[in-house]
Coordinates of C-alpha atoms in Angstrom, one line a residue:
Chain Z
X22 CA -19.1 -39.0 -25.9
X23 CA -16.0 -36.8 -26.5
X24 CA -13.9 -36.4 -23.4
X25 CA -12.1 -32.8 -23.4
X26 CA -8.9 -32.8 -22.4
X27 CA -8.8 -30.0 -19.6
X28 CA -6.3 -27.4 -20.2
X29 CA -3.3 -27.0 -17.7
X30 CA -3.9 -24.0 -15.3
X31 CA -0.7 -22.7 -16.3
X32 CA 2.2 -23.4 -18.6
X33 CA 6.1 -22.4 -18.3
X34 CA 7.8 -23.0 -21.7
X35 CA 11.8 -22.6 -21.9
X36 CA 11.4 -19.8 -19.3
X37 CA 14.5 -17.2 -17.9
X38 CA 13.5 -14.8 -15.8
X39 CA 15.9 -12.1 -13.8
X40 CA 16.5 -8.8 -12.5
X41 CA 18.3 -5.7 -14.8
X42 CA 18.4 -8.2 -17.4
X43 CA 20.5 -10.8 -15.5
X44 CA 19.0 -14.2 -15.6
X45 CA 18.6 -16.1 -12.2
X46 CA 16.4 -18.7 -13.8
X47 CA 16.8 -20.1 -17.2
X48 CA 15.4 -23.4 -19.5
X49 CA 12.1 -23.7 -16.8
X50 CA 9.8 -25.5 -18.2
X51 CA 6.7 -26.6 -16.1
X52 CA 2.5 -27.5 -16.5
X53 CA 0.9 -26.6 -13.3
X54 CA -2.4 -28.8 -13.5
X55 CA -5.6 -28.6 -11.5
X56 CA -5.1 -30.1 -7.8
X57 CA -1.8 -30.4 -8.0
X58 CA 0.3 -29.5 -4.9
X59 CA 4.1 -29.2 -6.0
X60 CA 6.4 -28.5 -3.3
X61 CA 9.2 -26.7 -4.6
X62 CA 12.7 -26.7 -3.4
X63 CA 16.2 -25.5 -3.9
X64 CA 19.5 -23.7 -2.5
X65 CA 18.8 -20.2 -1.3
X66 CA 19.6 -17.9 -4.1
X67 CA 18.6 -20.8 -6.6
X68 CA 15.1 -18.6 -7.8
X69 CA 12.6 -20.1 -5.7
X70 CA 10.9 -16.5 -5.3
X71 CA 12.2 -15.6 -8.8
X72 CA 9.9 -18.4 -10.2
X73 CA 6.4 -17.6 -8.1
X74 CA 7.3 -13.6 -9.0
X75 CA 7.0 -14.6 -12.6
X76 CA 4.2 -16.8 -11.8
X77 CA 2.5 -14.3 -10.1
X78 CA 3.0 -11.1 -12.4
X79 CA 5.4 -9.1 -10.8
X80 CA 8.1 -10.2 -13.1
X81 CA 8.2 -10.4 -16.4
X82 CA 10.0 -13.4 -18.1
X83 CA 13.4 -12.4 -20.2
X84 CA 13.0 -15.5 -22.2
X85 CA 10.7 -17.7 -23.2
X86 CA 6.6 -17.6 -22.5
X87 CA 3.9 -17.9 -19.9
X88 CA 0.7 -18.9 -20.3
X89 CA -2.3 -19.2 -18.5
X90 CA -5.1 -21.5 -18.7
X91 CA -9.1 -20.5 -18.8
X92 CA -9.2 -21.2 -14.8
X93 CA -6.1 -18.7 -14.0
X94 CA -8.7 -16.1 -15.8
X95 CA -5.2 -14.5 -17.0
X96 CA -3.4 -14.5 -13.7
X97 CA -5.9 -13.1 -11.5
X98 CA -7.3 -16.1 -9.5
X99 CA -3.9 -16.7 -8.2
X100 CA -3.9 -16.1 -4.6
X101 CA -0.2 -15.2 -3.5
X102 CA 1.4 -15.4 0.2
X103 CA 4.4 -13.7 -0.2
X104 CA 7.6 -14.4 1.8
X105 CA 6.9 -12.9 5.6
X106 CA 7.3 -9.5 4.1
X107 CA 8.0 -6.5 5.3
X108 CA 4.8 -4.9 5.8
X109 CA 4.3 -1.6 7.0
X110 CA 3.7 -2.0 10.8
X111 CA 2.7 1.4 11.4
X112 CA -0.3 1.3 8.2
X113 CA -3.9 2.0 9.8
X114 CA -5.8 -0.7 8.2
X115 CA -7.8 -3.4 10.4
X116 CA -7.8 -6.9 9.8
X117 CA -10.7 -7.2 8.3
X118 CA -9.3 -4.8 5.8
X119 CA -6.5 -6.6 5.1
X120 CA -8.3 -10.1 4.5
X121 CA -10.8 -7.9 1.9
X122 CA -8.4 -6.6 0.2
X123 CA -7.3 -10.0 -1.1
X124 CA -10.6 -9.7 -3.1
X125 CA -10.0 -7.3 -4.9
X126 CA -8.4 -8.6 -8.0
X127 CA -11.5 -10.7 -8.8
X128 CA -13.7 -7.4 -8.4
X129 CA -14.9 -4.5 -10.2
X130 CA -13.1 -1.1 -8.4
X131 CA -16.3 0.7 -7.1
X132 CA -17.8 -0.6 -4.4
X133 CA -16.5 -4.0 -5.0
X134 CA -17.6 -5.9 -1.6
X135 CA -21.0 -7.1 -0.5
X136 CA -22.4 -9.2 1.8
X137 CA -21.3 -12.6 0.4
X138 CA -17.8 -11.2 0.5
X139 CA -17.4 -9.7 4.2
X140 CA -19.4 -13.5 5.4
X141 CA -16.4 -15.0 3.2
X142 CA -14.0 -13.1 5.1
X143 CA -15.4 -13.7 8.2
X144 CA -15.2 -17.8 7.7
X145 CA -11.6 -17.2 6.5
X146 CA -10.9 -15.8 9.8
X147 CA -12.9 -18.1 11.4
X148 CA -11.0 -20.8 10.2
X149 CA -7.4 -18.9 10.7
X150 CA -8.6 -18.4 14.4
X151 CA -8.6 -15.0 13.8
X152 CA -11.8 -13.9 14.3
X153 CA -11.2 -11.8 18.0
X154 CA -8.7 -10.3 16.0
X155 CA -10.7 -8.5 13.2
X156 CA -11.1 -5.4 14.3
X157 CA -7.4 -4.9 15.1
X158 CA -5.4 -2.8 13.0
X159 CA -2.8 -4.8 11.9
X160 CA 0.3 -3.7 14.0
X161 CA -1.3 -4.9 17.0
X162 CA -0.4 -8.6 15.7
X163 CA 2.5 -11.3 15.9
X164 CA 4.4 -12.0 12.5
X165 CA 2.6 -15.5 13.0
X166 CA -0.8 -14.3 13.4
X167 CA -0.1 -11.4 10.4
X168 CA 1.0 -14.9 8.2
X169 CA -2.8 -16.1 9.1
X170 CA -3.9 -12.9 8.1
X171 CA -1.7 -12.9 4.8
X172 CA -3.3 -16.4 4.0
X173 CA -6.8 -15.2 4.5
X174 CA -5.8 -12.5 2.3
X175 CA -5.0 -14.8 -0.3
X176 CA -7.9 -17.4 -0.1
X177 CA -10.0 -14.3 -0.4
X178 CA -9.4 -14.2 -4.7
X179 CA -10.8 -17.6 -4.8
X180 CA -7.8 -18.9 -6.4
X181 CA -7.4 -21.7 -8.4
X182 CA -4.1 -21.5 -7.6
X183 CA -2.5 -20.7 -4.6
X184 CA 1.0 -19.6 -4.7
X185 CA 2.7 -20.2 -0.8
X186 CA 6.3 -18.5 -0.1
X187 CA 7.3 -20.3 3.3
X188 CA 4.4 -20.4 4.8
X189 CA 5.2 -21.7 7.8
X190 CA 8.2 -19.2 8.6
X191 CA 7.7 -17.0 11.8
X192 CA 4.1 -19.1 12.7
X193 CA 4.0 -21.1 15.6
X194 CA 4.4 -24.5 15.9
X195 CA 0.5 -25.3 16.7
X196 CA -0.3 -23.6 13.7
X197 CA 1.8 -25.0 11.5
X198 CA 0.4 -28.1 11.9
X199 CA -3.0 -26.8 11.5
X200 CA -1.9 -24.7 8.3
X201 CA -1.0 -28.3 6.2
X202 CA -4.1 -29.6 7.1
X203 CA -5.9 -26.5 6.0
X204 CA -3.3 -26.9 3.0
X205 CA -4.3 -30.4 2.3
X206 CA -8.3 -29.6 2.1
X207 CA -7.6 -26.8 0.1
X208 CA -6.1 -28.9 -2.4
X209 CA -9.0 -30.6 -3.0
X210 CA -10.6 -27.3 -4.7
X211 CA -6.9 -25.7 -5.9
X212 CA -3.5 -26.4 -6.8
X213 CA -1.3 -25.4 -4.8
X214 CA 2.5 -24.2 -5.2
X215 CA 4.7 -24.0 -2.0
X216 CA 8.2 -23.0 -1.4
X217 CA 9.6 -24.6 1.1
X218 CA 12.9 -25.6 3.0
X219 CA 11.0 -27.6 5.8
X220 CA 10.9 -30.8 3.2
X221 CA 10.5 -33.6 6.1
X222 CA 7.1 -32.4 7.3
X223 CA 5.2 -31.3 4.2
X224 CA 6.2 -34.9 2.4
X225 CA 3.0 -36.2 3.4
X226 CA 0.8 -33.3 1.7
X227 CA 2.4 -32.6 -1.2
X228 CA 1.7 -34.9 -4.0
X229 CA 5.1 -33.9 -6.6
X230 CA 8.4 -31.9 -5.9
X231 CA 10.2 -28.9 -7.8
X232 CA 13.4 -28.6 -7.4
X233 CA 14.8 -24.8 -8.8
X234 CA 18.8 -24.0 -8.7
X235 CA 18.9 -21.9 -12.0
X236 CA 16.7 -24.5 -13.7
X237 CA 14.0 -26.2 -12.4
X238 CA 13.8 -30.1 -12.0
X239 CA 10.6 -31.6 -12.0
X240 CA 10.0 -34.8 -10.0
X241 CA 6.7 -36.6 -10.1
X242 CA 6.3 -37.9 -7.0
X243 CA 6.6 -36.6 -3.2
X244 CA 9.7 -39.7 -2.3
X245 CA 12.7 -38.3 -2.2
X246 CA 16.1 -38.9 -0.7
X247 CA 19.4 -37.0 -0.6
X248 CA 21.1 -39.0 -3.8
X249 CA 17.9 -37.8 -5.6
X250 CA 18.7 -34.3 -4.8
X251 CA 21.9 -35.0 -5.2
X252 CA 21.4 -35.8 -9.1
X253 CA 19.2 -33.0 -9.3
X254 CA 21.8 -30.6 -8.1
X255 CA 20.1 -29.7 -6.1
X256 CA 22.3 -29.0 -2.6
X257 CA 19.4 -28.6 0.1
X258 CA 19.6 -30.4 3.4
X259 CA 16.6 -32.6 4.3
X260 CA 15.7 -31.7 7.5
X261 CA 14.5 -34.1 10.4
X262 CA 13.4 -33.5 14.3
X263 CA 15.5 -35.0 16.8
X264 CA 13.5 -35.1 20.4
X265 CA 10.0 -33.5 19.6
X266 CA 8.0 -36.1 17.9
X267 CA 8.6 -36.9 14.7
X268 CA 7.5 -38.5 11.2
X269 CA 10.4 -40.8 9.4
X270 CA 9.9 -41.9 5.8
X271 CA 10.6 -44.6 4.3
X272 CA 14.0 -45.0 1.9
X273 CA 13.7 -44.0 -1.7
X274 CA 13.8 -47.7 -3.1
X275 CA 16.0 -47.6 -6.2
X276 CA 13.5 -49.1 -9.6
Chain K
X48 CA -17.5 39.6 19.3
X49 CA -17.4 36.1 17.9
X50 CA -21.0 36.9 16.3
X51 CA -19.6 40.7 15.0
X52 CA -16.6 38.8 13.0
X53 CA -18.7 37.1 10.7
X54 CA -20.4 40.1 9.4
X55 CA -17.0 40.4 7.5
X56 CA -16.8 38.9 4.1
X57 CA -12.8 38.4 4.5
X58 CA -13.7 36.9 7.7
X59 CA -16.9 34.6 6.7
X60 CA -14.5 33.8 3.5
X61 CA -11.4 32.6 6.3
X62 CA -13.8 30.1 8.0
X63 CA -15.0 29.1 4.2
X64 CA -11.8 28.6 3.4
X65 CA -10.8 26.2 6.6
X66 CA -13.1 24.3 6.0
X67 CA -12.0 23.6 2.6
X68 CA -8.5 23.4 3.3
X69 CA -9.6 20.6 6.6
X70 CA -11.6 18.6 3.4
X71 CA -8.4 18.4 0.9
X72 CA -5.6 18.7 3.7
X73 CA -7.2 15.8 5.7
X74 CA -8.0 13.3 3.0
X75 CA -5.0 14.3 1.2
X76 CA -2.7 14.1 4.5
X77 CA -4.4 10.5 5.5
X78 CA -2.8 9.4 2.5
X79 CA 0.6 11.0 2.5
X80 CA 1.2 10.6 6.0
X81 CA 0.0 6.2 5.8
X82 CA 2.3 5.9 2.7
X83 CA 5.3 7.8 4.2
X84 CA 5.2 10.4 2.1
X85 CA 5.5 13.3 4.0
X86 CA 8.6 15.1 2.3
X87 CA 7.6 13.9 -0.9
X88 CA 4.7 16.2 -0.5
X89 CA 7.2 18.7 1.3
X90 CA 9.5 18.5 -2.3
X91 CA 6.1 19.2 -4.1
X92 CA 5.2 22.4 -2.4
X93 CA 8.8 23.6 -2.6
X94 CA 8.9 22.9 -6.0
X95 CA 6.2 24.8 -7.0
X96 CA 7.5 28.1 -5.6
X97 CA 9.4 27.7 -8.8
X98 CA 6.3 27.9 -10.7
X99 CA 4.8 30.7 -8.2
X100 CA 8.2 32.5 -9.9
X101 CA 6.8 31.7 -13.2
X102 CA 3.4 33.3 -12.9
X103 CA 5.1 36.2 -11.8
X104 CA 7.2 36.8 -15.1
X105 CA 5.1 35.5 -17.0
X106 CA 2.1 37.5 -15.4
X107 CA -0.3 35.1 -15.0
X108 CA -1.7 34.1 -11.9
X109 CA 0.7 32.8 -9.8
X110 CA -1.2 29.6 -8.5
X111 CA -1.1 28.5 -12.3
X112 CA 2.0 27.9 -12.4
X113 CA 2.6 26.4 -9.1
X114 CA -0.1 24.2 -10.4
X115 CA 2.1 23.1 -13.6
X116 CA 5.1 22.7 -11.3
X117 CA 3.7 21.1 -8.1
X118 CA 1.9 18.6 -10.8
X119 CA 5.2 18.3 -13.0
X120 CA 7.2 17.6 -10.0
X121 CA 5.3 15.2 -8.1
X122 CA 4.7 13.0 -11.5
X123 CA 8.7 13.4 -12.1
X124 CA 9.3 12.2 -8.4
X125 CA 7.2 9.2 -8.9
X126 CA 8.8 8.0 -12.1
X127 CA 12.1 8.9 -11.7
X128 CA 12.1 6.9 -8.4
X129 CA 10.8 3.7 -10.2
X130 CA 12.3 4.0 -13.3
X131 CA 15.3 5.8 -12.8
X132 CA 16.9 3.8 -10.0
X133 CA 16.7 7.7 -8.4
X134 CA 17.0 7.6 -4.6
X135 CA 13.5 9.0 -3.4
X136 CA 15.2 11.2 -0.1
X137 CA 17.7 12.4 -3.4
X138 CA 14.9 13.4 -6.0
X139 CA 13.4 15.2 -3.3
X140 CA 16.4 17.5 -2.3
X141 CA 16.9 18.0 -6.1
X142 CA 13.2 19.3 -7.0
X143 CA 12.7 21.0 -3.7
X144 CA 16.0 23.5 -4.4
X145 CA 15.9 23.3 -7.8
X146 CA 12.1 24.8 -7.2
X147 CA 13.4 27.4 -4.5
X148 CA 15.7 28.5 -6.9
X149 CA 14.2 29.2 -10.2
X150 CA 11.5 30.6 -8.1
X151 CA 14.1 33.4 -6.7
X152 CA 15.4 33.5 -10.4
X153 CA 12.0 34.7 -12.3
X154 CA 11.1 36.9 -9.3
X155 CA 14.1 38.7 -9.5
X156 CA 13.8 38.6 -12.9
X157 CA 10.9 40.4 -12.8
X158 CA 10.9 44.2 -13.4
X159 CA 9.6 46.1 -10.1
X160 CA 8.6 44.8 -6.8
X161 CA 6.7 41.5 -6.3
X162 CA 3.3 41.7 -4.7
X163 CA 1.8 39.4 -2.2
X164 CA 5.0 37.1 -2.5
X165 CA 5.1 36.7 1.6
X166 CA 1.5 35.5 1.3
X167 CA 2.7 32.7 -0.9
X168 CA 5.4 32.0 1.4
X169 CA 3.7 32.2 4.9
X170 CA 0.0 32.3 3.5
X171 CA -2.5 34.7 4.4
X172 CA -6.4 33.2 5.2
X173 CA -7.8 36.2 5.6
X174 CA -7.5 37.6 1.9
X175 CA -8.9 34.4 0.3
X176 CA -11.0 35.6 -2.4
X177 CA -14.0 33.8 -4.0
X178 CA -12.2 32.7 -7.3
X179 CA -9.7 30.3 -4.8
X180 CA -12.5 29.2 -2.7
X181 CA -14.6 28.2 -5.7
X182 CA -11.0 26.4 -7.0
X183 CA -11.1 24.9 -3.6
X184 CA -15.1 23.7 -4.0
X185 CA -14.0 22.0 -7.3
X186 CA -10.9 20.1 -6.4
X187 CA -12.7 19.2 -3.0
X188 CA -15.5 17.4 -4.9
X189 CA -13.0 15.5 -7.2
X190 CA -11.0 14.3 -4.1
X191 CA -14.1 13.2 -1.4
X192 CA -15.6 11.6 -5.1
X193 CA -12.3 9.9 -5.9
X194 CA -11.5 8.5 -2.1
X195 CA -15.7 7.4 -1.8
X196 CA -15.6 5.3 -5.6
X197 CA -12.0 4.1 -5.2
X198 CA -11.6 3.7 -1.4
X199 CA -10.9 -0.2 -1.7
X200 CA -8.4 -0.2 -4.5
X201 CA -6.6 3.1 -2.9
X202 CA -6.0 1.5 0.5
X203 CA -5.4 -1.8 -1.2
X204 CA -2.3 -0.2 -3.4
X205 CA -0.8 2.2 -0.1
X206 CA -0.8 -1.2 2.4
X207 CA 0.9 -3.6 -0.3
X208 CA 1.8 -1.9 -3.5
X209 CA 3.1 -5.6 -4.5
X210 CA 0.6 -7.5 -3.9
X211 CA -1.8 -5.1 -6.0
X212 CA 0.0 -5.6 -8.4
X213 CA 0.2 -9.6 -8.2
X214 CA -3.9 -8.9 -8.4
X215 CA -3.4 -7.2 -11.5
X216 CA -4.8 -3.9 -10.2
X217 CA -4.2 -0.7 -12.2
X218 CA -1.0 0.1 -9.7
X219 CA 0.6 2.7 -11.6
X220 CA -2.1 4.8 -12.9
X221 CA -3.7 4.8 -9.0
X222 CA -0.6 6.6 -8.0
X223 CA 0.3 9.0 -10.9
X224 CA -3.6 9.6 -10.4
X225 CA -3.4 10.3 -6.5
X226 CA 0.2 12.4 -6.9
X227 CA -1.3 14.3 -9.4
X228 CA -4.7 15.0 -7.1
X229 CA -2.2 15.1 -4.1
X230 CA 0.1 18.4 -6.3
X231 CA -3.3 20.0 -6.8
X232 CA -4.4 20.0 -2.9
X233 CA -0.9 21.4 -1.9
X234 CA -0.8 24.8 -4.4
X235 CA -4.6 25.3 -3.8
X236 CA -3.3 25.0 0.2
X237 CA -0.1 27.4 -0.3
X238 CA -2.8 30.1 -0.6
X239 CA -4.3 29.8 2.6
X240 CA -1.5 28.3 4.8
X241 CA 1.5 29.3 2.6
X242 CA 4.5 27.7 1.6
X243 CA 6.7 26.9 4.8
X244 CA 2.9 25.7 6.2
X245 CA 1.6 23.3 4.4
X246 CA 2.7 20.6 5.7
X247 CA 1.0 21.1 9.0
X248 CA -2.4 20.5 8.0
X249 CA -1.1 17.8 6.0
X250 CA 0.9 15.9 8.8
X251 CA -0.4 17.1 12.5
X252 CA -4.5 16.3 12.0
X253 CA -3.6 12.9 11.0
X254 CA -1.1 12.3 13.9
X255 CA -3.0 13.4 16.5
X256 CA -6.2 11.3 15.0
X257 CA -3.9 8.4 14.4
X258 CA -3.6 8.7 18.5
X259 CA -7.3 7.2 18.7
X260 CA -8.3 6.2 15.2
X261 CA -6.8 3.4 13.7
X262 CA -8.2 2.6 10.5
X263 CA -8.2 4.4 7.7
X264 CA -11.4 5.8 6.9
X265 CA -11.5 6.7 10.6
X266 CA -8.4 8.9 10.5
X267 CA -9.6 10.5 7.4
X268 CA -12.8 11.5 8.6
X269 CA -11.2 12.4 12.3
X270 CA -8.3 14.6 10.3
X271 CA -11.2 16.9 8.6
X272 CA -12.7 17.4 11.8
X273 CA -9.6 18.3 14.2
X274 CA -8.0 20.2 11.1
X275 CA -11.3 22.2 10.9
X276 CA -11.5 22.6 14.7
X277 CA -8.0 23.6 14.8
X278 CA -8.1 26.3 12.3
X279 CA -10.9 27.9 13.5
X280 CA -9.7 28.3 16.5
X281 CA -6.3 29.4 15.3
X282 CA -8.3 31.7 13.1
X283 CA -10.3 33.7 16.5
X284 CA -7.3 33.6 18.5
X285 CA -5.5 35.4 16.0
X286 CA -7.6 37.8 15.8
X287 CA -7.7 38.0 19.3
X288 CA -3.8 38.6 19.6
X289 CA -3.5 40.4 17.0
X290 CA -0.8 37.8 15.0
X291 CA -0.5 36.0 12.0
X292 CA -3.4 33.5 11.3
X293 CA -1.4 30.6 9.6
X294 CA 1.2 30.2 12.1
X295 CA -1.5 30.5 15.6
X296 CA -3.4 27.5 13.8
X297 CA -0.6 25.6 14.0
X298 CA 0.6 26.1 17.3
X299 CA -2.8 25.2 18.2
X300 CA -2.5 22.3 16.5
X301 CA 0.5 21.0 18.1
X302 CA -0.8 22.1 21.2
X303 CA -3.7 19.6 20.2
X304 CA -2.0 16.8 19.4
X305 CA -0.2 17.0 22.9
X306 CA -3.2 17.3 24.9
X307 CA -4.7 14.1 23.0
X308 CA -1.1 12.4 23.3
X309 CA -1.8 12.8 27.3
X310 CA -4.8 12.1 27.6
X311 CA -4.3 9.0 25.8
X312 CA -1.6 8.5 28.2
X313 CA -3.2 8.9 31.1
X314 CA -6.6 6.8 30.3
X315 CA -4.1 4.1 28.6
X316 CA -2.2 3.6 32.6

C-alpha cells in the first residue's frame, strides 16, 4: 500500500508583504500543516497582523508566493478573528446574524442557510455562553462577549484553519481560560494560527512558536526562553503572573 | 372628503406614487443610513442636478440625465475613495458642487425659460405621471428582488466589509452593484420629493424605526411602512392646508419620529 504524503494546508515561499509598496515582512517562508497550532510572536510593529492579512486574503504578497493546499479549498475555509476591531456599534444586526454570517464564504449567495446551519450556530453559541444573547443586536454587548461572538463567527466556515489575532484581548479572565480549552479541542479537528503577546499562558496549548520581526523564525517546539528570543531577534517580554495563581515552566535546557 | 380625493387621477397617482417612493426610499435608506452613508447619498442627488441641467440643453427628459449623473457620480465616489486615497467627506463636497454648478451652467445655457425646474428642486407629488410611476414599478421590483436573493451577502459586506472579503465574497462588485441601485432610487425620488428632499425619506423612516427595530430586515420592512404612513398623511394634510405636499410629509415625519422617541422614553423609565 502507497502511503500519500498529505499536502500542507498552506505554504509561504520567500514571502514580502507590505502597504503602498513598502515591505513590513520579507524572506517568510512557512508550511502550515494539519493540526498544527503555531503561536506566533514578535515586537509590535514586527508584521504579526501583516502575516495573517496575507494569509487570510486581504493582502496581497509583493514578493514571493502563497499557496493553498486542497483543505484551504483556496482560502475560503479559513476562519479569521481579527484583532478586537472596530466594529460598527451602532449596525442593526442581532447576534445570531453575526455568528451566520461567518458561513457565508463556504455558501452559495441565495439563500445560503438552512436548518443544519442555524442548529450549528446555535451550538456555537451554546458553547460561547452566548446563547441568552442571540437575539441581541450586537451593540447591546461587552467587547468580551462581541470577541465570543467574533469567534462563533469564525468557527461558523468550518475552517481547517483558524486564524486567531489576540484573542484573548478585552475578554475576561474566566473566559480566557475557557477560550484555550475550546482552543485546544479545536485543534484536534484544525490548525490553528494565534497571535499572541500573552506567551506564558498559551505555552501549554500550543504545540510550535513563530516568531515575526520583519522575517519570520520558525521554532519547532512550544519551550522557549528569553536567550532563545533573544537569538531570534526577537525583543518580546515573556510575561509571568505575580499573586493570582500561576503556571511556571521549566528552563529551556541547552542540547 | 377623503373618499372625493381619490376620484382624482393626480390624486390616486400621489398615493401610487408614495407608496413607491416608501418601497425604494425604505429599503434603499436601511442601507444608507446602517453603512453611514447618508451624505454620500446626499453628494449623489446633488450631483445629478447637474445632469437634470443636461436634459434640459440637451432636450431630453431631464430624469435621464440625472440618471447618467446620479449613477456616474455615485460609482466615481466609490472608487475614487478606495483607489484614489480621496477623502470620502472631500469627494462628496467636490461632486455635490461640481453637480450644483454645471446644473445652473446648462440651464442658463438654455435658450428661454426652464419649465418645471422648482419641481425638480422641491418636488411636486401631485403631478406624477404614469410614465415615472411605471419607472418607479420597475426599479422597485429590481430592488425588493435584489435585497430578498442577496439579503445574507448584503448585510454580511455593510457589518464587516473586511471580513467579507477574508471569505472571499464578491465585495466590490456588491457595492458598485448597490451604489448603482442606490443612484437609481434617488433621481426616480427627486421627482416626487425633489432635490433639497430626498434625503428625508431616505434618513427619518429608518431612524424612527431604528427606535424600536433593531435588526435589519426589521427596520427595512418598519421604514416602508412609517414612510408610507407618513406620506400619506403629509399628502391629506396638505391638501387640507392648502401647502406644499413634499415639505408637510416631512414635518410629519419628524413630528413622527419624536412622538416614537417619547414614547419610547417614557415605556423605557
Amino acid at each position: 500500500m502507497i502511503l500519500k504524503p498529505i499536502p500542507p494546508l498552506l505554504q509561504l515561499n520567500d514571502l514580502g508583504a507590505g502597504y503602498n509598496g513598502r515591505a513590513v515582512l520579507h524572506d517568510v517562508n512557512l508550511t502550515v500543516r494539519a493540526n498544527d497550532f503555531i503561536g506566533v510572536i514578535g515586537p509590535n510593529g514586527g508584521g504579526k497582523t501583516t502575516l495573517l492579512k496575507v494569509i487570510t486574503g486581504l493582502l496581497s504578497p509583493i514578493t514571493g508566493s502563497i499557496i493553498y493546499g486542497p483543505m484551504l479549498a483556496n482560502g475560503r475555509r479559513i476562519g479569521y478573528l481579527p484583532q478586537m476591531h472596530q466594529y460598527d456599534r451602532n449596525f442593526p444586526i442581532l447576534v445570531r446574524d453575526v455568528v451566520l454570517s461567518g458561513g457565508m464564504g463556504q455558501r452559495r449567495l441565495i439563500n445560503p442557510f438552512n436548518r443544519d446551519d442555524r442548529k450549528q450556530a446555535l451550538e456555537l453559541m451554546a458553547m460561547t455562553g452566548l446563547s441568552q444573547l442571540q437575539n441581541h443586536p450586537i451593540g447591546d454587548l461587552s467587547g468580551g462577549q462581541a470577541q465570543r461572538v467574533f469567534l462563533c463567527r469564525a468557527l461558523m466556515n468550518d475552517p481547517a484553519l483558524l486564524i486567531l489575532d489576540e484573542p484573548a484581548n478585552f475578554v475576561d479572565a474566566g473566559f480566557e481560560a475557557e477560550l484555550y480549552e475550546i482552543l485546544h479541542d479545536l485543534n484536534k479537528k484544525m490548525a490553528i494560527i494565534m497571535v499572541t503577546h500573552d506567551l506564558g499562558i498559551i505555552t501549554p496549548y500550543v504545540k510550535t512558536i513563530a516568531c515575526v520581526n520583519g522575517d519570520l523564525h520558525y521554532h519547532p517546539s512550544s519551550e522557549i526562553t528569553q536567550d532563545l528570543l533573544a537569538t531570534y531577534r526577537c525583543p518580546i517580554e515573556l510575561i509571568t503572573h505575580g499573586t493570582v495563581p500561576h503556571r511556571v515552566l521549566k528552563t529551556h535546557t541547552n542540547p | 372628503m377623503l373618499t372625493d380625493l381619490t376620484q382624482y387621477t393626480f390624486f390616486t397617482n400621489a398615493m401610487e406614487a408614495s407608496l413607491l417612493i416608501s418601497i425604494l426610499c425604505g429599503i434603499a435608506g436601511t442601507w444608507i443610513v446602517a453603512r453611514r452613508l447618508v451624505f454620500i447619498a446626499g453628494g449623489i442627488t446633488h450631483a445629478s442636478f447637474g445632469g437634470i441641467g443636461l436634459g434640459y440643453y440637451l432636450g431630453i427628459n431631464p430624469l435621464v440625465g440625472a440618471a447618467a449623473f446620479a449613477v456616474a457620480s455615485a460609482n466615481a465616489m466609490l472608487f475614487g475613495t478606495r483607489k484614489g486615497n480621496l477623502r470620502e467627506d472631500s469627494a462628496i463636497g467636490i461632486l455635490w458642487s461640481f453637480g450644483m454648478a454645471t446644473g445652473v451652467l446648462f440651464i442658463f445655457l438654455t435658450p428661454g425659460y426652464a419649465p418645471n425646474l422648482m419641481t425638480y428642486l422641491f418636488g411636486s407629488l401631485l403631478t406624477v405621471g404614469s410614465t415615472e410611476l411605471n419607472m418607479m414599478w420597475i426599479l422597485s421590483a429590481i430592488l425588493v428582488t435584489f435585497f430578498v436573493l442577496f439579503y445574507r451577502v448584503i448585510l454580511t459586506i455593510a457589518f464587516d466589509e473586511n471580513h467579507a472579503r477574508a471569505m472571499r465574497l464578491p465585495v466590490e462588485l456588491v457595492n458598485y452593484a448597490l451604489m448603482t441601485l442606490i443612484a437609481l432610487v434617488i433621481v426616480l425620488s427627486i421627482r416626487v420629493s425633489g432635490i433639497i428632499l430626498v434625503i428625508s425619506f431616505l434618513t427619518i423612516p429608518q431612524s424612527t424605526a431604528n427606535l424600536f427595530a433593531r435588526s435589519f430586515n426589521h427596520i427595512m420592512l418598519s421604514s416602508v411602512a412609517i414612510s408610507l404612513v407618513t406620506s400619506l398623511a403629509g399628502l391629506y394634510l396638505s391638501y387640507w392646508l392648502n401647502v406644499p405636499s413634499g415639505a408637510t410629509i416631512i414635518v410629519v415625519m419628524v413630528v413622527v419620529f419624536v412622538i416614537v422617541r417619547i414614547l419610547k422614553w417614557i415605556f423605557h423609565s
